[in-house]
Amino acid sequence: MDISVVVPLFNEVDSLPELTAWIDRVMQTNHFTYEVILVDDGSNDGSWDLIEQLSLQNPSIKGIKFRRNYGKSAGLYCGFAQANGNVVITMDADLQDSPEEIPELYRMITEDKYDLVSGWKRKRYDPILSKNIPSKFYNWTARRMTGIKIHDFNCGLKAYRKQVVKSIEVYGDMHRYIPVLAKWAGFKKIGEKVVQHQERKYGVTKFGIERFIRGPLDLLSVIFISKFSKRPMHFFGLYGTLTFIVGLASAIWVGAEKLIHTFNNELAPRITDSPYFYLSLTAMIIGSQLFLAGFLAELNSRNSSERNSYLIDKRTSIQE
Ligand code: UDP
Ligand code: MG
C-alpha cells in the first residue's frame, strides 16, 4: 500500500463526508493505493456513526473509536500503530489542510528520501492574536532549541516514512513537537513544504485557552528531555553538587569564624546572627535535594524499557 492517511478527529461530523470524498478523489487521480484511518477521539456529535457508514461505502476508510476524549496525540499514536502504507500522512479533519498536497508530499518522501516532511502554513487563516503570534514565538524557540530548521512544528499536515511513525511515541500534547520526537529517534532528514491553508469551514477549534499553558510547558519538556533525559544526573548531579559545595563552604566559614574568635578569647557573634548561616543551610538542603532528584531520575531512565529501543536502523542477513 502506498499511503496511509491518519486523521485524528473530535466532533467533526460536518467535515467528514467532504474530507473523505476529497482524499479519495486525489488518490484515484494519482493512482495511489491507500487507506484513510479516521481516529474518533471520543466525539459526541455522531461522528462515529458517520465513520461506520463511510467505511461501509468505501473499504479504504477505516475507523478507530476512543471511549472518551484522549487528545490529538493519542489519536495520532493509535493511527500510527495501525498504518500500513509506505508513506504515512497526517491531516486535520476540519478541512483546513488540503488533500491536494498529498501527491507532492508523497514524492518528497519516496524520491527526495525525506524521513519527515512538515507542512508550513505560510499564509495562515487562523485568528491573529490567539494563534498566529504565539505560534511564531513557539516555533522560533523550538527552532533555536532543537536545531530543526522548520517554521511550523505544529502543522497538522505532515508526511512520514513508515519507519518513522513506527519508531516514535506521541504522548501527552507532544503532537506539537513530532519533528523533535523523530529527530530523537534518529531520523535526520526533516524537510518542509509550504502548504495551502483554509479557514475552518465547519465546527469550532478544539484548542482553547489551555494551549497557552500547555504549549510552553511542553516546549520546556522538549528542551529538557532532549538535553538530559538519557543522563539526568549530568544536570541535577552537577548543580546539586555545586550548590551543596557552596553551602558547605559557607558553613565551614561561619564555623571557622566562631572558632577563631573563641581562640582569641574574643566575644564571638552568635552563629545564627550571620546571614551566611542561613544561606549555607538552604544551599546544602537544596543541593542534596537536586542530587537526590537526579539520582531518582537516573534510576528511572535506566529502568525504562525504552532506554535502548530503536537503536537499529537496518541489518543485513541477521534475522529479526
Ligand atoms: N482533535 C482531536 N482531539 C482533540 C482535539 C482535536 O482529535 O482532543 C483534532 C481535531 O478534530 C482536528 C485536529 O485535531 O482534526 C486539529 O484540531 P483543531 O482544528 O481544533 O485545531 P486548530 O486548527 O484550531 O489548531
Ligand atoms: Mg483546525
XYZ file of C-alpha atoms and ligand atoms in Angstrom:
346
model
C 0.000 0.000 0.000
C 1.323 3.437 -0.955
C -0.261 5.795 1.518
C -1.973 5.780 4.905
C -3.765 8.989 5.774
C -4.206 9.323 9.529
C -6.882 11.782 10.640
C -7.455 12.416 14.353
C -10.821 13.995 14.908
C -13.034 15.221 17.683
C -16.574 16.320 16.819
C -16.027 16.958 13.125
C -19.144 15.280 11.729
C -19.861 18.050 9.225
C -16.445 17.936 7.598
C -16.026 14.184 7.229
C -18.029 13.460 4.051
C -16.305 16.265 2.176
C -12.874 15.336 3.539
C -13.066 11.630 2.710
C -14.502 12.294 -0.755
C -11.741 14.780 -1.489
C -8.987 12.433 -0.317
C -10.476 9.644 -2.414
C -10.562 11.897 -5.485
C -6.903 12.841 -5.095
C -5.889 9.198 -4.600
C -7.823 7.992 -7.656
C -6.411 10.736 -9.877
C -2.856 9.830 -8.887
C -3.391 6.056 -8.860
C -2.306 5.572 -5.279
C -3.335 2.573 -3.248
C -4.325 3.992 0.108
C -6.219 3.791 3.361
C -7.708 6.545 5.494
C -7.594 5.900 9.221
C -10.138 8.078 10.981
C -9.458 8.143 14.703
C -12.527 9.330 16.550
C -11.232 10.847 19.752
C -14.432 10.389 21.772
C -16.748 12.561 19.685
C -20.309 13.041 20.848
C -21.767 14.570 17.708
C -22.405 11.417 15.728
C -19.017 11.378 14.021
C -18.633 7.673 14.753
C -21.932 6.640 13.184
C -20.910 8.527 10.093
C -17.480 6.873 10.070
C -19.147 3.459 10.219
C -21.341 4.402 7.267
C -18.453 5.809 5.258
C -16.341 2.727 5.828
C -19.155 0.524 4.548
C -19.312 2.563 1.355
C -15.552 2.700 0.856
C -13.345 -0.125 2.155
C -10.307 2.200 2.122
C -11.852 4.114 5.024
C -11.073 2.623 8.416
C -12.232 3.860 11.780
C -10.978 3.682 15.346
C -13.108 4.979 18.190
C -11.875 6.044 21.609
C -14.066 5.554 24.652
C -13.545 9.162 25.652
C -11.631 12.218 24.541
C -7.934 11.470 24.967
C -6.434 14.217 22.845
C -4.919 14.621 19.416
C -1.616 12.957 20.347
C -3.349 9.784 21.452
C -5.309 9.778 18.211
C -2.153 10.048 16.151
C -0.454 7.357 18.220
C -3.206 4.804 17.569
C -3.475 5.787 13.922
C 0.270 5.312 13.502
C 0.115 1.884 15.111
C -2.483 0.780 12.539
C -0.909 2.377 9.470
C 0.162 0.040 6.650
C 1.159 2.483 3.928
C 4.776 3.063 2.944
C 4.156 6.761 3.410
C 2.016 7.971 6.283
C 0.301 11.328 6.002
C -1.448 13.064 8.866
C -4.006 15.773 8.414
C -6.633 17.572 10.446
C -10.249 16.670 9.879
C -11.561 20.219 9.687
C -10.710 20.820 6.005
C -8.095 23.399 6.965
C -5.457 21.149 5.376
C -5.805 20.369 1.714
C -5.607 16.782 0.375
C -4.226 18.250 -2.864
C -0.848 18.392 -1.109
C -0.674 14.612 -0.810
C 0.998 13.765 -4.159
C 3.864 16.206 -3.667
C 4.374 15.142 -0.051
C 4.446 11.529 -1.222
C 7.038 12.402 -3.859
C 9.241 14.181 -1.333
C 9.294 11.082 0.894
C 9.762 8.481 -1.827
C 12.008 10.330 -4.282
C 13.774 13.035 -2.294
C 14.132 10.475 0.525
C 12.954 12.663 3.347
C 12.161 10.910 6.618
C 9.588 13.515 7.526
C 8.112 16.461 5.653
C 6.267 19.016 7.706
C 3.680 21.349 6.243
C 4.222 25.045 6.592
C 1.121 27.199 6.717
C 2.942 30.202 5.407
C -0.259 32.072 4.786
C -2.384 31.110 7.684
C -6.127 31.550 8.118
C -6.473 31.493 11.879
C -7.132 34.250 14.430
C -4.060 36.525 14.501
C -3.823 37.250 18.214
C -4.749 33.918 19.729
C -2.959 31.670 17.228
C -0.570 33.247 14.772
C 1.554 35.415 17.026
C 2.027 32.913 19.884
C 2.811 30.186 17.406
C 5.512 32.310 15.740
C 7.128 32.613 19.150
C 6.921 28.868 19.936
C 8.269 27.957 16.552
C 11.162 30.352 16.864
C 12.061 28.971 20.291
C 11.657 25.375 19.206
C 13.845 26.019 16.173
C 16.589 27.529 18.298
C 16.411 24.862 20.967
C 16.156 21.761 18.828
C 18.174 22.763 15.787
C 15.406 21.614 13.452
C 15.020 24.261 10.798
C 11.306 24.242 10.138
C 8.784 27.028 10.555
C 5.640 25.261 11.653
C 6.196 22.445 14.137
C 2.512 22.046 14.914
C 1.178 21.837 11.362
C -1.391 19.027 11.208
C -0.370 18.162 7.663
C 2.782 16.071 7.672
C 4.222 13.127 5.776
C 6.412 10.371 7.186
C 8.357 7.400 6.013
C 6.559 4.444 7.585
C 9.512 3.519 9.756
C 9.352 6.926 11.441
C 5.830 6.587 12.766
C 6.580 3.087 13.981
C 9.582 4.357 15.937
C 8.151 7.328 17.789
C 5.680 7.503 20.617
C 3.441 10.556 20.569
C 2.013 11.153 24.039
C 0.541 13.919 26.159
C 0.366 17.004 23.991
C 3.518 16.164 22.109
C 1.833 16.229 18.709
C 3.075 19.820 18.660
C 6.634 18.603 18.557
C 6.611 15.446 16.464
C 9.597 16.553 14.358
C 11.589 16.678 17.587
C 10.498 13.162 18.526
C 11.546 11.999 15.065
C 14.922 13.645 15.421
C 15.496 11.961 18.794
C 14.681 8.645 17.187
C 17.492 9.329 14.744
C 15.590 10.460 11.654
C 17.594 13.398 10.481
C 16.322 14.249 7.048
C 13.461 16.504 8.027
C 12.009 18.740 5.340
C 9.339 21.300 4.899
C 6.766 22.133 2.279
C 4.660 25.260 2.049
C 1.046 24.134 2.108
C -2.317 25.679 1.380
C -4.347 26.538 4.425
C -8.048 27.331 4.647
C -10.292 28.828 7.229
C -12.167 26.304 9.302
C -15.297 25.511 7.337
C -17.429 23.667 9.875
C -17.310 23.320 13.649
C -15.031 25.098 16.102
C -11.403 24.889 17.151
C -10.689 22.279 19.822
C -7.717 24.047 21.324
C -8.767 26.933 23.542
C -7.021 28.981 26.135
C -5.246 25.985 27.691
C -2.851 25.955 24.761
C -1.160 28.961 26.342
C -0.341 26.886 29.400
C 0.390 23.546 27.815
C 2.310 24.814 24.819
C 5.154 26.434 26.781
C 5.263 23.596 29.327
C 5.611 21.053 26.554
C 8.290 23.165 24.969
C 10.156 23.081 28.277
C 9.851 19.311 28.476
C 11.026 19.003 24.912
C 14.085 21.099 25.581
C 14.832 19.414 28.853
C 14.224 15.890 27.665
C 16.280 16.438 24.539
C 19.224 17.595 26.578
C 19.090 15.441 29.690
C 16.590 12.593 29.597
C 19.210 9.942 28.944
C 21.557 11.330 31.607
C 19.615 13.292 34.234
C 22.492 13.024 36.681
C 24.549 15.295 34.460
C 22.118 18.096 35.096
C 20.843 17.523 38.622
C 24.041 15.965 39.890
C 26.186 18.829 38.671
C 24.024 21.631 40.027
C 23.212 19.695 43.188
C 26.875 19.152 43.946
C 27.814 22.733 43.161
C 25.070 24.116 45.387
C 25.998 21.742 48.161
C 29.663 22.737 47.986
C 28.779 26.429 48.183
C 26.608 25.693 51.220
C 29.282 23.594 52.855
C 31.999 26.187 52.272
C 29.802 28.847 53.725
C 29.026 26.670 56.766
C 32.716 25.996 57.290
C 33.402 29.707 57.065
C 30.775 30.514 59.697
C 32.090 27.792 61.997
C 35.716 28.762 61.494
C 34.992 32.395 62.256
C 33.407 31.401 65.537
C 36.375 29.195 66.462
C 38.921 31.879 65.615
C 37.133 34.376 67.815
C 36.947 31.842 70.630
C 40.664 31.008 70.414
C 41.477 34.687 70.592
C 39.299 34.964 73.669
C 37.073 37.483 71.943
C 33.334 37.667 72.294
C 32.157 35.953 69.108
C 28.872 36.922 67.458
C 26.309 34.156 67.550
C 26.348 31.866 64.520
C 22.645 32.452 63.975
C 23.307 36.180 63.658
C 25.245 35.621 60.469
C 23.276 35.626 57.181
C 25.785 33.060 55.859
C 24.453 30.573 58.340
C 21.011 30.612 56.725
C 22.438 30.706 53.240
C 24.585 27.693 53.909
C 21.687 25.736 55.397
C 19.470 26.470 52.431
C 22.168 25.747 49.887
C 23.030 22.398 51.457
C 19.376 21.346 51.600
C 18.683 22.410 48.017
C 21.912 20.815 46.868
C 21.120 17.435 48.336
C 17.563 17.612 47.017
C 18.808 18.273 43.494
C 21.281 15.448 43.797
C 18.579 13.110 45.015
C 16.236 14.145 42.194
C 18.995 13.402 39.708
C 19.669 10.043 41.272
C 15.990 9.037 41.161
C 15.656 10.270 37.594
C 18.725 8.272 36.663
C 17.299 5.091 38.206
C 14.062 5.768 36.402
C 15.624 6.200 32.999
C 17.718 3.085 33.492
C 14.599 1.075 34.242
C 12.772 2.440 31.233
C 12.017 -0.246 28.713
C 12.767 2.308 26.020
C 16.308 3.029 27.066
C 17.704 1.043 24.169
C 14.784 0.959 21.813
C 15.076 1.719 18.132
C 18.834 1.570 18.081
C 18.891 -0.423 14.887
C 18.047 1.108 11.541
C 18.913 -1.622 9.046
C 20.558 -5.031 9.142
C 21.984 -7.489 6.645
C 21.497 -11.218 6.946
C 20.813 -11.246 10.695
C 17.270 -12.478 11.321
C 14.894 -10.128 13.127
N -8.581 16.898 17.689
C -8.632 15.643 18.266
N -8.751 15.539 19.631
C -8.809 16.645 20.430
C -8.729 17.918 19.832
C -8.598 17.999 18.457
O -8.585 14.628 17.575
O -8.923 16.499 21.646
C -8.464 17.024 16.219
C -9.499 17.927 15.588
O -10.721 17.260 15.384
C -8.819 18.300 14.302
C -7.361 18.383 14.700
O -7.240 17.642 15.903
O -8.988 17.302 13.320
C -6.899 19.809 14.897
O -7.763 20.476 15.796
P -8.290 21.974 15.555
O -8.618 22.160 14.114
O -9.385 22.225 16.540
O -7.007 22.808 15.930
P -6.581 24.209 15.284
O -6.570 24.024 13.798
O -7.595 25.187 15.739
O -5.196 24.434 15.879
Mg -8.043 23.375 12.606
